[in-house]
JSON list of C-alpha atoms in Angstrom, two decimals:
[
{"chain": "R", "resi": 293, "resn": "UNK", "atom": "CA", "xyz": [18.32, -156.35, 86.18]},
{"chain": "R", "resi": 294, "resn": "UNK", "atom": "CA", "xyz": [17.41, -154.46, 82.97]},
{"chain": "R", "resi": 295, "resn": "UNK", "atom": "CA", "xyz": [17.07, -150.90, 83.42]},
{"chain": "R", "resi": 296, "resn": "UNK", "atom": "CA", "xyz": [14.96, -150.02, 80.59]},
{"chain": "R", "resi": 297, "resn": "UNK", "atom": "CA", "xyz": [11.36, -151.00, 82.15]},
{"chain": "R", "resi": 298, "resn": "UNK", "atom": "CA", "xyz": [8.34, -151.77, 79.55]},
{"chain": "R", "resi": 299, "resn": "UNK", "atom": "CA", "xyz": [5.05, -151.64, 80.32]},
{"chain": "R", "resi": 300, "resn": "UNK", "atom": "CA", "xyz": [2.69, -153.41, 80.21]},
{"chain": "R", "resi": 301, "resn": "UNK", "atom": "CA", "xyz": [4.40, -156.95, 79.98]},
{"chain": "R", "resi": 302, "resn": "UNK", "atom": "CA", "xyz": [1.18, -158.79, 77.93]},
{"chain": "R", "resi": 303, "resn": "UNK", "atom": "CA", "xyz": [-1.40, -157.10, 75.36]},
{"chain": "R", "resi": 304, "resn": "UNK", "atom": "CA", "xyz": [-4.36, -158.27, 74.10]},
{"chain": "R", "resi": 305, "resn": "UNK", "atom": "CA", "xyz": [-6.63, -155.77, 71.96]},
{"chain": "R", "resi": 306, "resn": "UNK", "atom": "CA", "xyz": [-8.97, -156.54, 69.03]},
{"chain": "R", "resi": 307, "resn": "UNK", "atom": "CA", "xyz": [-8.30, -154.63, 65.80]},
{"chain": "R", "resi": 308, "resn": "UNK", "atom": "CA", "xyz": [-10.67, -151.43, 66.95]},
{"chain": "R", "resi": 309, "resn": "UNK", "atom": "CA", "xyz": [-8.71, -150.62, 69.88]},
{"chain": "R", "resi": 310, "resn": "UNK", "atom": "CA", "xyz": [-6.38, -147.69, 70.74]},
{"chain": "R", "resi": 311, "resn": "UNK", "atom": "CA", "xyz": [-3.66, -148.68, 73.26]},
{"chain": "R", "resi": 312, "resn": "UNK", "atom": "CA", "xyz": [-0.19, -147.60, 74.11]},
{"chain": "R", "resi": 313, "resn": "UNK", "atom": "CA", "xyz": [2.94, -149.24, 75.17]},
{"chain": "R", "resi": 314, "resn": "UNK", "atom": "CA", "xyz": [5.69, -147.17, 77.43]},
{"chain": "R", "resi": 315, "resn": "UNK", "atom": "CA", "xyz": [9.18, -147.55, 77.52]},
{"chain": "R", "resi": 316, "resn": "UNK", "atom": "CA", "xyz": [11.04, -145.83, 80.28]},
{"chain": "R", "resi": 317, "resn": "UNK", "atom": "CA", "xyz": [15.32, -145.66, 80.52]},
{"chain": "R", "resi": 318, "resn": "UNK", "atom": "CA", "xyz": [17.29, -144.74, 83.67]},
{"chain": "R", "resi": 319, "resn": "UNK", "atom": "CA", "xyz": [20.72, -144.95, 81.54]},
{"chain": "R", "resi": 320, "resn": "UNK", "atom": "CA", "xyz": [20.45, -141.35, 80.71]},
{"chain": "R", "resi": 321, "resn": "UNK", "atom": "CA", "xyz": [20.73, -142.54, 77.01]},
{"chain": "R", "resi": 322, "resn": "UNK", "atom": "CA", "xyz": [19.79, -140.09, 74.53]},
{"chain": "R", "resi": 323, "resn": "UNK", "atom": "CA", "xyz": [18.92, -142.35, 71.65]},
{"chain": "R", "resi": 324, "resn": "UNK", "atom": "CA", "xyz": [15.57, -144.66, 71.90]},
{"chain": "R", "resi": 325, "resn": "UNK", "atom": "CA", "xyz": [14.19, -147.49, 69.96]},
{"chain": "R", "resi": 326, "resn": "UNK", "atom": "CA", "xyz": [11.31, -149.32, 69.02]},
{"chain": "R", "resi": 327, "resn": "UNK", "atom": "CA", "xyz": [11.86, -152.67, 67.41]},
{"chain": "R", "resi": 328, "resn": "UNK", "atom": "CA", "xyz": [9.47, -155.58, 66.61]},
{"chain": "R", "resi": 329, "resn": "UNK", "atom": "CA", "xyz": [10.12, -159.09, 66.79]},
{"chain": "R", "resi": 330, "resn": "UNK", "atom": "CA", "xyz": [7.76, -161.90, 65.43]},
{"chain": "R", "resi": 331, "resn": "UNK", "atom": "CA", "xyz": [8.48, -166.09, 66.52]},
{"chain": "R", "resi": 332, "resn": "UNK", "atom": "CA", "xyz": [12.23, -167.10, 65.20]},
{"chain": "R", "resi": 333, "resn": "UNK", "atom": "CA", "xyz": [12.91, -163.78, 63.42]},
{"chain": "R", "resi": 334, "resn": "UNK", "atom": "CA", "xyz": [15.76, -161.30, 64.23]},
{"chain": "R", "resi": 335, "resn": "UNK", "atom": "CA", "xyz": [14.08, -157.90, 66.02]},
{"chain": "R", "resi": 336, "resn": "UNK", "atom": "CA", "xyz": [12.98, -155.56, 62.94]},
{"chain": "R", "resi": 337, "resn": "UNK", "atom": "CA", "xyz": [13.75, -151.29, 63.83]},
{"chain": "R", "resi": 338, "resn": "UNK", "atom": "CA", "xyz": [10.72, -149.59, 63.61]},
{"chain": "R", "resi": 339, "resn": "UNK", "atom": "CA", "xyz": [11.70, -145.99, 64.67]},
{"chain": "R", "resi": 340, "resn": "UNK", "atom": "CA", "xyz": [14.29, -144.34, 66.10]},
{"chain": "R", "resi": 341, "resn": "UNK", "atom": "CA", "xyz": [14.43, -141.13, 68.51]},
{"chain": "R", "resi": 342, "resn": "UNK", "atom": "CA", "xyz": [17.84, -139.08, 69.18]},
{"chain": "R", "resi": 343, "resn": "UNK", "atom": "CA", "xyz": [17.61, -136.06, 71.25]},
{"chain": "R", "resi": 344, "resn": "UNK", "atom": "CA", "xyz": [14.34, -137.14, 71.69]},
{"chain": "R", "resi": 345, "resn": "UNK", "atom": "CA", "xyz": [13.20, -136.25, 67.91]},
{"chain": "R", "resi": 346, "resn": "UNK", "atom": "CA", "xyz": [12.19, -138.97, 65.88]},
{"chain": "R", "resi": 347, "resn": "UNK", "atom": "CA", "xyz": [15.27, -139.53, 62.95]},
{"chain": "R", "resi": 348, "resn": "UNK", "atom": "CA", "xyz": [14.46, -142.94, 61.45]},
{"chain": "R", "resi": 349, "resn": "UNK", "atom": "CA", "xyz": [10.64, -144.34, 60.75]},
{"chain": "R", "resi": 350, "resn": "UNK", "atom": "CA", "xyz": [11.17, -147.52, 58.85]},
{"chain": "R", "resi": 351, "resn": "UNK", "atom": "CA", "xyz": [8.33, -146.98, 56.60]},
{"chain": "R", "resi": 352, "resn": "UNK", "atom": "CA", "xyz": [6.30, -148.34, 59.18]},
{"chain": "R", "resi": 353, "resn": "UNK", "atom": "CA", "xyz": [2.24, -148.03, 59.27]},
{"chain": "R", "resi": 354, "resn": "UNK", "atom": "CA", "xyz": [0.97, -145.21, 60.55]},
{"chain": "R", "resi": 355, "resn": "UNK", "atom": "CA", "xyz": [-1.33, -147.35, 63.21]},
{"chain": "R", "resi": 356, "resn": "UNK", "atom": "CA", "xyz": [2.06, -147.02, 64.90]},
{"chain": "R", "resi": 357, "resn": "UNK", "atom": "CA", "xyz": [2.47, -143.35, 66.24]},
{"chain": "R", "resi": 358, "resn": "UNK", "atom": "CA", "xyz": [5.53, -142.93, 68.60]},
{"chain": "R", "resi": 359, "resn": "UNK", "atom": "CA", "xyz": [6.19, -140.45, 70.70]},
{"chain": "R", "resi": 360, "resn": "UNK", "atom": "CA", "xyz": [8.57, -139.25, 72.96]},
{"chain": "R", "resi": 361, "resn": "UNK", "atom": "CA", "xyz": [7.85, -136.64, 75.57]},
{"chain": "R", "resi": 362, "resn": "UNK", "atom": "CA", "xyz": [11.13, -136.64, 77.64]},
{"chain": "R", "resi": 363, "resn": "UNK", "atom": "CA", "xyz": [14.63, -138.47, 77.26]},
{"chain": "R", "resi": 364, "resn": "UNK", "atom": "CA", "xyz": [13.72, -140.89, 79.52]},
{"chain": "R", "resi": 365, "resn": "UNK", "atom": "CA", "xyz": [10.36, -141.60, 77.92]},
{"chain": "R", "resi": 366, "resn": "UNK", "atom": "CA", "xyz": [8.91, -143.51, 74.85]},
{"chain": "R", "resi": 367, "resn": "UNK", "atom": "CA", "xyz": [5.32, -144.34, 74.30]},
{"chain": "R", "resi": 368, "resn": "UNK", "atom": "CA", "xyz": [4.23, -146.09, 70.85]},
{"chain": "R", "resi": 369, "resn": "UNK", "atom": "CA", "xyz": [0.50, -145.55, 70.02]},
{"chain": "R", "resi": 370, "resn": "UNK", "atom": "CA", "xyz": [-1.72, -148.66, 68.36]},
{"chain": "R", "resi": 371, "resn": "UNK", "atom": "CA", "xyz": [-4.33, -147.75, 66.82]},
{"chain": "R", "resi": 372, "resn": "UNK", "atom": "CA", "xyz": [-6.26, -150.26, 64.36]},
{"chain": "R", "resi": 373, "resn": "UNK", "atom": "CA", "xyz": [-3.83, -152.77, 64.45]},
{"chain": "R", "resi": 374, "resn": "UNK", "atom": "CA", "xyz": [-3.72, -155.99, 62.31]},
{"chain": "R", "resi": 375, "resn": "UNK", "atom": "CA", "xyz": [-3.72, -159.70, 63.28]},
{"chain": "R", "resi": 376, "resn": "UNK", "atom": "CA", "xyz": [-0.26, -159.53, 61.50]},
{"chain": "R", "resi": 377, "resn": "UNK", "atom": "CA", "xyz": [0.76, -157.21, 64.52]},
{"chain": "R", "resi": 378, "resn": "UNK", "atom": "CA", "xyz": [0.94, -159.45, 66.87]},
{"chain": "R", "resi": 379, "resn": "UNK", "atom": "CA", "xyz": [4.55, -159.62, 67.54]},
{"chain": "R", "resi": 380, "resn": "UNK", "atom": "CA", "xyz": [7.00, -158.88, 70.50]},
{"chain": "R", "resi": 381, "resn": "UNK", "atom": "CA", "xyz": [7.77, -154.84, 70.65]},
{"chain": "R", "resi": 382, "resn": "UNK", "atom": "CA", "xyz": [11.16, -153.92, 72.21]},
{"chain": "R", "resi": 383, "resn": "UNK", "atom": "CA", "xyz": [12.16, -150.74, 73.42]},
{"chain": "R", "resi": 384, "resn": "UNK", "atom": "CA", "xyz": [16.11, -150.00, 73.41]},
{"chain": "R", "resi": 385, "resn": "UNK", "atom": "CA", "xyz": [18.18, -147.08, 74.07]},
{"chain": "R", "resi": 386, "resn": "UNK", "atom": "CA", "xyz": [21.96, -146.12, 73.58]},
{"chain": "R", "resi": 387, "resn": "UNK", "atom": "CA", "xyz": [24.50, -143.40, 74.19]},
{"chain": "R", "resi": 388, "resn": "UNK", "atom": "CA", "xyz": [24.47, -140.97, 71.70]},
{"chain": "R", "resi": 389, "resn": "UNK", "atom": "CA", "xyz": [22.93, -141.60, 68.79]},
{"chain": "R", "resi": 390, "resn": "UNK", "atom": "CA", "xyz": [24.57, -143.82, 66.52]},
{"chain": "R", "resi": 391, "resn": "UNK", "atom": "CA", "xyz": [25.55, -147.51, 65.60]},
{"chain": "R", "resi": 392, "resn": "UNK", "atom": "CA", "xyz": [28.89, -146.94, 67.43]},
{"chain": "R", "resi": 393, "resn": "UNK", "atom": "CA", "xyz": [27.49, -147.59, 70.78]},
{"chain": "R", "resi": 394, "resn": "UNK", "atom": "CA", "xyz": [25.71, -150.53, 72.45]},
{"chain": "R", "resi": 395, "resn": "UNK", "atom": "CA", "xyz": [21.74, -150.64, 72.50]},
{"chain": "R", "resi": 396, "resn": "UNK", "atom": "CA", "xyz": [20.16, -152.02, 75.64]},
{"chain": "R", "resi": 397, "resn": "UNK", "atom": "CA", "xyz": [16.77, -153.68, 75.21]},
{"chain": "R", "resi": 398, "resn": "UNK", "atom": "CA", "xyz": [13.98, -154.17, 77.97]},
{"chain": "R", "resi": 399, "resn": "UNK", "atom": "CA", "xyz": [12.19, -157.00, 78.54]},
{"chain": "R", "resi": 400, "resn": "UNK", "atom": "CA", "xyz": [9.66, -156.37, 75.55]},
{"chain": "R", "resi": 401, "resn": "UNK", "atom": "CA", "xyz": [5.18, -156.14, 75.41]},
{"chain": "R", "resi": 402, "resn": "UNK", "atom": "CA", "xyz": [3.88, -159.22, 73.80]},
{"chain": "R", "resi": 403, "resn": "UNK", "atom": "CA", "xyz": [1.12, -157.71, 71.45]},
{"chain": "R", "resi": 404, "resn": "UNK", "atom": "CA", "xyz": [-1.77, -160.15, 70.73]},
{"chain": "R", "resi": 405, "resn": "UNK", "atom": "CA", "xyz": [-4.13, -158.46, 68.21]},
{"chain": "R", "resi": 406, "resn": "UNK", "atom": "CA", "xyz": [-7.37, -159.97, 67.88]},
{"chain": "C", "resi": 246, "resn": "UNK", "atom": "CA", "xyz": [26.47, -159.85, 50.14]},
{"chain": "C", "resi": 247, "resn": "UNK", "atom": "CA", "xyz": [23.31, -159.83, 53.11]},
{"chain": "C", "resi": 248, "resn": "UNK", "atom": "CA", "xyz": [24.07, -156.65, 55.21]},
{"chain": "C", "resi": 249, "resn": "UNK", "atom": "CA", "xyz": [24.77, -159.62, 58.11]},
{"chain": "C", "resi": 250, "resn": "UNK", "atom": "CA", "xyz": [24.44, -163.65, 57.53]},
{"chain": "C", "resi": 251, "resn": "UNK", "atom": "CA", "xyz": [25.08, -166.02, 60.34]},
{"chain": "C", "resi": 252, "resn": "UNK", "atom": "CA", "xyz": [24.47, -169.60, 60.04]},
{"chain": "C", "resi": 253, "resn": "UNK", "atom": "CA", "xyz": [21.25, -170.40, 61.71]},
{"chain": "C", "resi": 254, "resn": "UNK", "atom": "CA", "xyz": [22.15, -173.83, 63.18]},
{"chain": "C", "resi": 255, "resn": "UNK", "atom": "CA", "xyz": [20.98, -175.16, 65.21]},
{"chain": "C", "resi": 256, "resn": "UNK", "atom": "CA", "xyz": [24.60, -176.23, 66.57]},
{"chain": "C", "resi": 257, "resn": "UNK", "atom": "CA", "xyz": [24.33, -179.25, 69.26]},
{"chain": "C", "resi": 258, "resn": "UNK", "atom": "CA", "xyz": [26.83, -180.18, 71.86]},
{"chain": "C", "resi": 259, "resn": "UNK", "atom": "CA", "xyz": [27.34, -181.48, 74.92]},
{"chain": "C", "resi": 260, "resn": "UNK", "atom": "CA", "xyz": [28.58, -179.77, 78.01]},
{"chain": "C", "resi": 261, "resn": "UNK", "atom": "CA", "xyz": [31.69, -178.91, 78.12]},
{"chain": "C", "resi": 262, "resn": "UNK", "atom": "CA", "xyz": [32.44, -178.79, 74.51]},
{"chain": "C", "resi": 263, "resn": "UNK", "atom": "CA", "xyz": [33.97, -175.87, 72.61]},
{"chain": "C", "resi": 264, "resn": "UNK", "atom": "CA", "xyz": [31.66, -174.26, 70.17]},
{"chain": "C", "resi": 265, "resn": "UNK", "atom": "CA", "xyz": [32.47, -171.16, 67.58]},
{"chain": "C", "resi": 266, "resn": "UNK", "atom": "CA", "xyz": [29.69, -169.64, 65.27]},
{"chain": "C", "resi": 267, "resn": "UNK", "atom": "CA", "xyz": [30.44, -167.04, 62.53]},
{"chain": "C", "resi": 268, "resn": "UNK", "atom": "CA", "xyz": [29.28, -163.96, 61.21]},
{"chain": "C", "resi": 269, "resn": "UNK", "atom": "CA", "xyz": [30.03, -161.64, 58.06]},
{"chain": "C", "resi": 270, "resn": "UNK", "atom": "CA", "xyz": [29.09, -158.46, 57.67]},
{"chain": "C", "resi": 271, "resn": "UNK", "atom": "CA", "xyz": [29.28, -156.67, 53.86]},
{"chain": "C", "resi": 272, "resn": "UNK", "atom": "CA", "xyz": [29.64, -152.73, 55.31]},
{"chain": "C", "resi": 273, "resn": "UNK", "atom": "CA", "xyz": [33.74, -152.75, 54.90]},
{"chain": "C", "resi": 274, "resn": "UNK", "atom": "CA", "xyz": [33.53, -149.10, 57.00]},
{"chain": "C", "resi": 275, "resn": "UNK", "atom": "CA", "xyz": [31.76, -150.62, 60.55]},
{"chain": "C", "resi": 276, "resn": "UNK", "atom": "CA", "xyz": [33.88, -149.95, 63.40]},
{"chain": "C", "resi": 277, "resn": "UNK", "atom": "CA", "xyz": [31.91, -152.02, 65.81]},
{"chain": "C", "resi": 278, "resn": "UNK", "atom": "CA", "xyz": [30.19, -154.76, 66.34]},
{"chain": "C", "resi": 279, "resn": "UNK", "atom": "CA", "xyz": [28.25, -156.76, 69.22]},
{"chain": "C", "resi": 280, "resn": "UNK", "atom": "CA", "xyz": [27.17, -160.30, 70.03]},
{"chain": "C", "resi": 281, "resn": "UNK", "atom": "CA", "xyz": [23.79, -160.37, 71.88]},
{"chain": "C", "resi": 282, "resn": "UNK", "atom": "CA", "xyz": [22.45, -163.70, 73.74]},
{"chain": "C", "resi": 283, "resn": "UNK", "atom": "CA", "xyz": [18.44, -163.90, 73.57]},
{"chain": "C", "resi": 284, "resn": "UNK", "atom": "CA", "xyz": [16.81, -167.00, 75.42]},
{"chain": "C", "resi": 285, "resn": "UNK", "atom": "CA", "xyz": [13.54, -168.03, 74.30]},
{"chain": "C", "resi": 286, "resn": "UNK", "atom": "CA", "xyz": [10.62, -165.41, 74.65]},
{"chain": "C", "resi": 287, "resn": "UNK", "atom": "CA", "xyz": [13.27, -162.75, 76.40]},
{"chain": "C", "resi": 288, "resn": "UNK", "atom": "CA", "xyz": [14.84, -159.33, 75.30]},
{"chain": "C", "resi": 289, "resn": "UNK", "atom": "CA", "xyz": [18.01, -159.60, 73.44]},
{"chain": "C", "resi": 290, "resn": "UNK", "atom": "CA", "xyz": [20.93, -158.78, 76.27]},
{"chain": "C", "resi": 291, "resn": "UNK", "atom": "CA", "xyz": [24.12, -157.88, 75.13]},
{"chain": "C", "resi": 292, "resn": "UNK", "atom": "CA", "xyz": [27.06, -160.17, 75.35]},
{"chain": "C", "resi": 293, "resn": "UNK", "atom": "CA", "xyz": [30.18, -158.84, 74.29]},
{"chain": "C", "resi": 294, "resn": "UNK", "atom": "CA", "xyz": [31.56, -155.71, 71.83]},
{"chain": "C", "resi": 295, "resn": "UNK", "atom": "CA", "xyz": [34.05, -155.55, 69.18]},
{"chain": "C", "resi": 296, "resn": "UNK", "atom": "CA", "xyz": [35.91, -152.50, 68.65]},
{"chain": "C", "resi": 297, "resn": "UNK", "atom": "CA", "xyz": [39.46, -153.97, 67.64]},
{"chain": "C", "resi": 298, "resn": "UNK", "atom": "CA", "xyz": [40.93, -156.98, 66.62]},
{"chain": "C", "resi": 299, "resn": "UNK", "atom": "CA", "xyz": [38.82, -159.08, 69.33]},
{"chain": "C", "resi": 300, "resn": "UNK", "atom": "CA", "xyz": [37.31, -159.04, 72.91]},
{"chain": "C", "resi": 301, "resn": "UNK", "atom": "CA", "xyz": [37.55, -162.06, 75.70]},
{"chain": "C", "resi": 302, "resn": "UNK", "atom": "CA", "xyz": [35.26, -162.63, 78.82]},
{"chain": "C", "resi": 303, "resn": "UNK", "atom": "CA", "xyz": [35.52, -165.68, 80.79]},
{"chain": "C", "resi": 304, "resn": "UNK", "atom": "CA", "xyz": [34.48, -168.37, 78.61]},
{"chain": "C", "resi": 305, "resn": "UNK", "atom": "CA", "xyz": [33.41, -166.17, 75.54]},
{"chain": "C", "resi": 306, "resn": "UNK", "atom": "CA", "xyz": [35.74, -165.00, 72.84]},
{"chain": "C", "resi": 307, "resn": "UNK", "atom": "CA", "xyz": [34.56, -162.94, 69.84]},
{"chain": "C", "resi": 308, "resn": "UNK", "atom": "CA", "xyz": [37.86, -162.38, 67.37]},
{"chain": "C", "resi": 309, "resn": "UNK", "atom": "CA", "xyz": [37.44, -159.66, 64.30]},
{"chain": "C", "resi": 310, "resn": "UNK", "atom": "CA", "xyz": [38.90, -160.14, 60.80]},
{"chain": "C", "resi": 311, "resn": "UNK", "atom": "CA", "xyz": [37.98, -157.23, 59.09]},
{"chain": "C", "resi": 312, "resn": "UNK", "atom": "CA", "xyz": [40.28, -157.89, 55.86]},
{"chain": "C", "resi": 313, "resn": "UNK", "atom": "CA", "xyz": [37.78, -161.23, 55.46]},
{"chain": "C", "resi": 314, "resn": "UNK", "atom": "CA", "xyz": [34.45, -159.12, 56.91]},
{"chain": "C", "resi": 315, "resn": "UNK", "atom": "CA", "xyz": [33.63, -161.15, 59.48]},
{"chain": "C", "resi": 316, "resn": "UNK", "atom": "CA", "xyz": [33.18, -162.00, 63.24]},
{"chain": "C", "resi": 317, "resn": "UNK", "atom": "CA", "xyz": [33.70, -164.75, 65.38]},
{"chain": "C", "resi": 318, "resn": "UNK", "atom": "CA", "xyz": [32.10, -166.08, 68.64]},
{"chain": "C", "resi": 319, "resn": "UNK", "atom": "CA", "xyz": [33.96, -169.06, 70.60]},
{"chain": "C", "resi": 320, "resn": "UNK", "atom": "CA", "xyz": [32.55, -170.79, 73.90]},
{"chain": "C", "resi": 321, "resn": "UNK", "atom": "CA", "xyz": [34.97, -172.39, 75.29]},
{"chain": "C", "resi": 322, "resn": "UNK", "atom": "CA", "xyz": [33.21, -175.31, 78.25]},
{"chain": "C", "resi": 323, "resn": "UNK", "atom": "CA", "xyz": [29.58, -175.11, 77.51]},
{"chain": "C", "resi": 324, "resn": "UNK", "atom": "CA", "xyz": [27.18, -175.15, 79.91]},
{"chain": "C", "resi": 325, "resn": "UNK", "atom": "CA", "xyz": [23.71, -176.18, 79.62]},
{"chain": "C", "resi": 326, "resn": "UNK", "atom": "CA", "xyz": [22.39, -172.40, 80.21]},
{"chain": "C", "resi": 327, "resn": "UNK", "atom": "CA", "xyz": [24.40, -170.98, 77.84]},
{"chain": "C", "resi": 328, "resn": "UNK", "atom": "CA", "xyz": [21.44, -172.81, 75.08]},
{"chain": "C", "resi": 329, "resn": "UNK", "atom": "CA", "xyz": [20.31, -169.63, 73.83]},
{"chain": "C", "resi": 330, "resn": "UNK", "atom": "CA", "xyz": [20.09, -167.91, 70.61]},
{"chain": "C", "resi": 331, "resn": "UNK", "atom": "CA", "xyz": [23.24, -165.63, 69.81]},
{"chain": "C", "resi": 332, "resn": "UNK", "atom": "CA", "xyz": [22.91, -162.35, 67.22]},
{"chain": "C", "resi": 333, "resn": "UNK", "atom": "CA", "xyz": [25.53, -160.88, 65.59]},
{"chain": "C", "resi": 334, "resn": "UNK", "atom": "CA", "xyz": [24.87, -156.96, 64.95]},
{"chain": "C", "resi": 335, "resn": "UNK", "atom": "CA", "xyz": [26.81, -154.57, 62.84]},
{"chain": "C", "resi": 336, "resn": "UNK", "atom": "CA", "xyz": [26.08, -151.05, 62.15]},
{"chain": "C", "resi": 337, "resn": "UNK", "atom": "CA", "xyz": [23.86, -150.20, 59.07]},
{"chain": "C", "resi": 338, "resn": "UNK", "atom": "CA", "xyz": [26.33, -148.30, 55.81]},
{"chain": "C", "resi": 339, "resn": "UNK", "atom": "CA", "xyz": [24.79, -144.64, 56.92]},
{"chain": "C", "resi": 340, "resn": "UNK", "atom": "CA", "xyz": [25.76, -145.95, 60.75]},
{"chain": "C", "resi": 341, "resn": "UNK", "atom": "CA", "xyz": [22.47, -144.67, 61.98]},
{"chain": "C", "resi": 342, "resn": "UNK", "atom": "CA", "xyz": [21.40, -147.96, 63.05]},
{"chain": "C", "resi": 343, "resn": "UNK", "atom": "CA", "xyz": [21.92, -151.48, 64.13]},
{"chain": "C", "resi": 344, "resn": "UNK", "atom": "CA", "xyz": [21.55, -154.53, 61.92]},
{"chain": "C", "resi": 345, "resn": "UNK", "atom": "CA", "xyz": [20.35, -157.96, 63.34]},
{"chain": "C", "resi": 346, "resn": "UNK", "atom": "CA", "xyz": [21.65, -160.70, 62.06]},
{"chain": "C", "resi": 347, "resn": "UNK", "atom": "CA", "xyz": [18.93, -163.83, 62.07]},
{"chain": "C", "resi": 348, "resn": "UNK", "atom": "CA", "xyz": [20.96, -165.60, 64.94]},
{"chain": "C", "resi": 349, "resn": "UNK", "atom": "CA", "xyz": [22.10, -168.72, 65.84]},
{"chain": "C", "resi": 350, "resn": "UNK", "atom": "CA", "xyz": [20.68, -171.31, 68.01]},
{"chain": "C", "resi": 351, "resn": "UNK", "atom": "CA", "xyz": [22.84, -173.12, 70.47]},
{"chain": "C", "resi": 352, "resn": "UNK", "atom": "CA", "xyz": [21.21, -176.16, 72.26]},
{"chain": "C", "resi": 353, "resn": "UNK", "atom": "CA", "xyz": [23.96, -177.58, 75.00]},
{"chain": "C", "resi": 354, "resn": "UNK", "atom": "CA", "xyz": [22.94, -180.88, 76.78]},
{"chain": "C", "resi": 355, "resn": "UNK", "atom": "CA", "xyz": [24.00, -182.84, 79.34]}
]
């Protein structure tokens, strides 16, 4: 049983839409993720969060907004998404930030942007 | 050299066979490194850490050379749910972040 929890589990929204995924940890991890992951492709980091301040935005689009309102939460805001966005999105955390320590993923929002 | 290559497969065998896949990493400095597991259409779960020369659980063996940069994983007895896709991860240079390797599919049949 994973216990980082994702909601929701399937997402369809057309390309005018504003929708957000949430991520939730009980590991009291202070570092959180959000990756994506298209078909056959290893997952891709997006952002990351430690001390629940963002520290690493891969130079990703700003339809993605993340946010982070409490070390236990992450929310990632679409907004004018792409067909191209349709992709698994993971949410991971860790023990203090850093590669040093294992990231635990949940079980993922499949995004379908039409 | 890539930040992480694995060979992509897909490696084939039959239960019960012994099966070892490779990974090398170019950041000479990483102190750790993971295998994760991910089945089809699932979350990547975590299968075993590297902190040292190597790391054994059950059936799984992962074995470090760092002098050659890179990292093993052996499955000793396959079974037919072990067909997954397995991704080697090192830390990034800065060590701020986790690299993905692209993973390699196992398919084990009966």
């Amino acid at each position: 049983d994973t216990e980082v929890t994702q909601t929701p589990k399937h997402l369809v929204m057309g390309m005018t839409n504003k929708k957000s995924l949430k991520c939730e940890q009980h590991m009291g991890h202070r570092a959180m993720y959000w990756y994506k992951q298209k078909a056959k492709k290893p997952p891709e980091l997006m952002f990351v969060y430690s001390y629940e301040k963002l520290s690493i935005n891969e130079s990703v689009p700003s339809r993605f907004s993340p946010e982070c309102p409490n070390s236990s939460l992450l929310n990632l805001h679409l907004h004018a998404l792409q067909p191209e966005d349709s992709a698994l999105y993971l949410c991971a955390s860790s023990h203090p930030p850093g590669s040093g320590y294992e990231q635990y993923f949940g079980p993922g929002t499949r995004l379908t942007v039409t | 050299r890539k930040e992480v290559e694995q060979d992509p497969g897909p490696f084939n065998v039959p239960e019960g066979a012994t099966v070892a896949f490779n990974c090398t990493y170019s950041n000479s400095a990483s102190q750790s490194f993971f295998w994760y597991r991910q089945d089809c259409r699932k979350e990547p779960k975590l299968l075993m850490s590297v902190y040292s020369s190597g790391n054994e659980d059950g059936r799984f063996t992962a074995q470090l050379n760092r002098a050659s940069q890179y990292i093993s994983l052996l499955i000793r007895d396959s079974k037919l749910s072990d067909s997954a896709t397995y991704l080697c991860v090192v830390p990034n240079q800065a060590g701020t972040a986790l690299i993905f390797g692209k993973g390699t599919t196992l398919s084990v049949s009966s």
